[in-house]
């Protein structure tokens, strides 16, 4: 039965996996859905040709997209690399710029990369138990730097909306690279590569 979210309810999380057990929508993003996201477009095409792996999966509870409601989702980013970068989400601003978000990390290791439209950037490390506060106006992208899945729960205003276009057009300033075996936040320009797609 489809939930209408007009009465109080519990939603179960599988704490071992870090995923919602009850949800209305699921999105699976493979490497081929992420053209233009990774700095090394040639490495991405190699990963796609080698089997186009699932990079991350998002399960969402979908209350009405109206002021006052809260959306809840779980994301699992599988471990993996594209060139010197690690598997990561597309990243987005909120269409309604007045909307913040919180991420509750349940499993794995990584970073949430943030930037605002005045050029400020921030990287918050993720590990089980971290609650990351994303203020309104900050774009956010999540990176799995570990060798096991990174899972986190996101909570945000249901009418926030996802703006992917701005990130695709301008890119994000910071990424995380494998620097001699150490996941290190760096300027994308440090990678010195052209994006494709
Ligand atoms: C989190 C939330 C979701 C988002 C997901 C994947 O779970 O922020 O709203 O959809 O991460 O990120 P993206 O939409 O940028 O691919
Ligand atoms: Zn968001």
XYZ file of C-alpha atoms and ligand atoms in Angstrom:
214
model
C 0.000 0.000 0.000
C 1.397 3.382 -0.991
C 2.015 5.573 2.041
C 0.529 9.044 1.931
C 2.612 10.578 4.755
C -0.363 12.410 6.228
C -0.243 10.376 9.450
C 2.779 9.639 11.701
C 4.705 6.509 10.751
C 7.948 4.620 11.266
C 10.306 3.794 8.421
C 12.752 0.917 8.939
C 16.467 1.152 8.183
C 18.596 -1.973 7.854
C 21.459 -0.809 10.085
C 23.865 -3.505 8.859
C 23.471 -2.383 5.252
C 22.582 1.264 5.868
C 19.580 1.090 3.551
C 15.890 1.854 3.867
C 13.883 -1.362 4.071
C 10.695 0.447 3.083
C 10.728 2.931 0.226
C 8.724 4.041 -2.789
C 11.461 4.649 -5.373
C 14.847 3.198 -6.193
C 17.417 4.672 -8.581
C 20.444 2.659 -9.734
C 23.285 4.664 -11.257
C 25.859 2.867 -13.363
C 29.144 4.282 -14.620
C 27.486 5.122 -17.958
C 25.056 7.474 -16.154
C 27.985 9.470 -14.800
C 29.609 10.921 -17.915
C 30.827 14.436 -17.183
C 31.182 13.721 -13.450
C 34.670 12.207 -13.265
C 37.759 14.181 -14.259
C 39.272 11.330 -16.278
C 36.778 10.716 -19.101
C 39.048 8.136 -20.757
C 39.252 6.087 -17.549
C 35.445 6.297 -17.243
C 34.943 4.908 -20.755
C 37.285 2.028 -19.880
C 35.202 1.265 -16.774
C 31.991 1.355 -18.866
C 33.481 -0.929 -21.530
C 34.657 -3.360 -18.843
C 31.073 -4.013 -17.669
C 29.445 -0.711 -16.707
C 29.278 -1.408 -12.943
C 26.662 -0.060 -10.566
C 28.291 2.918 -8.827
C 25.485 3.766 -6.384
C 21.870 3.041 -5.484
C 19.387 5.426 -3.877
C 16.154 4.363 -2.166
C 13.686 7.151 -1.446
C 10.566 7.655 0.597
C 8.442 10.149 -1.269
C 6.142 12.296 0.828
C 4.306 15.068 -1.069
C 6.768 17.588 -2.539
C 5.224 20.311 -0.424
C 6.534 22.758 2.161
C 6.827 21.185 5.602
C 7.268 17.566 4.499
C 10.660 15.820 4.805
C 12.079 13.392 2.255
C 14.211 10.472 3.469
C 16.540 8.392 1.355
C 19.382 5.929 1.691
C 22.371 5.884 -0.634
C 24.886 3.066 -1.040
C 28.015 3.912 -3.024
C 29.887 0.769 -3.998
C 33.628 0.730 -3.669
C 35.528 1.459 -6.853
C 37.764 3.798 -8.799
C 37.670 5.822 -12.002
C 41.240 6.806 -12.780
C 42.646 8.390 -9.625
C 39.173 9.303 -8.348
C 36.799 7.144 -6.296
C 33.174 6.223 -6.948
C 30.968 9.214 -6.182
C 27.469 10.626 -6.670
C 26.476 13.102 -9.385
C 26.104 15.868 -6.817
C 23.522 18.608 -6.868
C 22.348 21.973 -5.624
C 18.778 22.198 -4.398
C 16.397 23.930 -6.793
C 14.848 25.617 -3.789
C 18.091 27.181 -2.550
C 16.645 27.732 0.915
C 16.765 23.949 1.556
C 19.465 22.292 3.637
C 20.028 18.569 4.220
C 21.553 16.194 6.758
C 23.510 13.033 5.987
C 23.794 10.310 8.624
C 26.608 7.916 7.769
C 25.857 4.300 8.675
C 28.613 2.277 6.999
C 31.937 2.786 5.260
C 34.349 5.685 4.785
C 34.376 8.697 2.525
C 33.785 12.386 2.163
C 30.964 14.740 1.373
C 32.295 17.513 -0.884
C 30.491 20.840 -0.644
C 30.658 24.163 -2.417
C 28.550 27.282 -2.577
C 28.071 29.678 -5.452
C 30.474 32.240 -3.979
C 33.361 29.785 -4.423
C 33.685 28.440 -0.895
C 34.426 24.707 -0.618
C 34.409 22.234 2.247
C 35.115 18.520 2.678
C 33.564 16.601 5.552
C 34.921 13.105 6.322
C 32.265 10.395 6.649
C 32.400 7.364 8.912
C 29.686 5.461 10.790
C 27.955 7.890 13.151
C 28.880 11.169 11.492
C 25.950 13.517 10.919
C 26.866 16.013 8.218
C 25.001 19.292 8.077
C 24.560 20.762 4.605
C 23.443 24.386 4.937
C 21.065 25.913 2.360
C 22.877 26.999 -0.811
C 25.671 24.407 -0.714
C 26.037 21.798 -3.473
C 26.865 18.325 -2.162
C 28.521 15.243 -3.636
C 29.494 12.089 -1.758
C 32.610 9.965 -2.350
C 33.379 6.407 -1.191
C 37.109 6.234 -0.430
C 37.030 2.815 1.240
C 37.118 -0.756 0.001
C 33.599 -1.544 1.235
C 30.220 0.126 0.527
C 29.565 3.616 1.912
C 25.969 3.973 3.143
C 24.247 7.051 4.459
C 20.751 8.328 5.136
C 19.754 11.739 3.776
C 16.930 13.901 5.153
C 15.860 17.080 3.352
C 12.801 19.249 2.668
C 10.528 17.328 0.303
C 10.164 20.386 -1.935
C 13.964 20.957 -2.238
C 14.318 19.613 -5.795
C 17.580 18.376 -7.382
C 19.521 20.743 -9.662
C 22.109 18.602 -11.490
C 22.608 21.015 -14.392
C 24.688 23.587 -12.543
C 27.254 20.984 -11.443
C 27.343 19.413 -14.904
C 27.910 22.840 -16.461
C 30.530 24.150 -14.046
C 31.946 21.014 -12.403
C 32.885 20.893 -8.738
C 36.104 22.572 -7.684
C 37.277 19.798 -5.374
C 37.540 16.042 -5.691
C 39.246 13.235 -3.799
C 42.216 11.504 -5.389
C 44.299 8.494 -4.541
C 47.633 10.103 -3.679
C 50.010 7.175 -3.256
C 47.337 5.106 -1.537
C 45.950 7.950 0.604
C 42.505 9.386 -0.293
C 43.267 13.109 -0.463
C 40.902 16.038 -1.180
C 42.446 18.162 -3.953
C 41.470 20.787 -6.525
C 40.178 19.029 -9.667
C 42.743 21.049 -11.639
C 45.450 19.047 -9.847
C 44.366 16.017 -11.912
C 45.077 17.916 -15.101
C 42.542 15.953 -17.151
C 39.694 16.834 -19.463
C 36.163 15.626 -18.732
C 34.229 13.929 -21.490
C 30.521 13.514 -22.079
C 21.480 11.448 -0.992
C 20.470 12.544 -1.111
C 19.587 12.288 -2.306
C 20.445 12.092 -3.535
C 21.442 10.980 -3.322
C 22.389 10.756 -4.505
O 20.855 10.262 -0.623
O 21.098 13.792 -1.244
O 18.698 13.361 -2.468
O 19.621 11.827 -4.671
O 22.225 11.282 -2.203
O 23.003 11.935 -4.916
P 22.728 12.560 -6.366
O 21.230 12.818 -6.461
O 23.547 13.807 -6.370
O 23.150 11.564 -7.369
Zn 20.457 17.239 -1.606
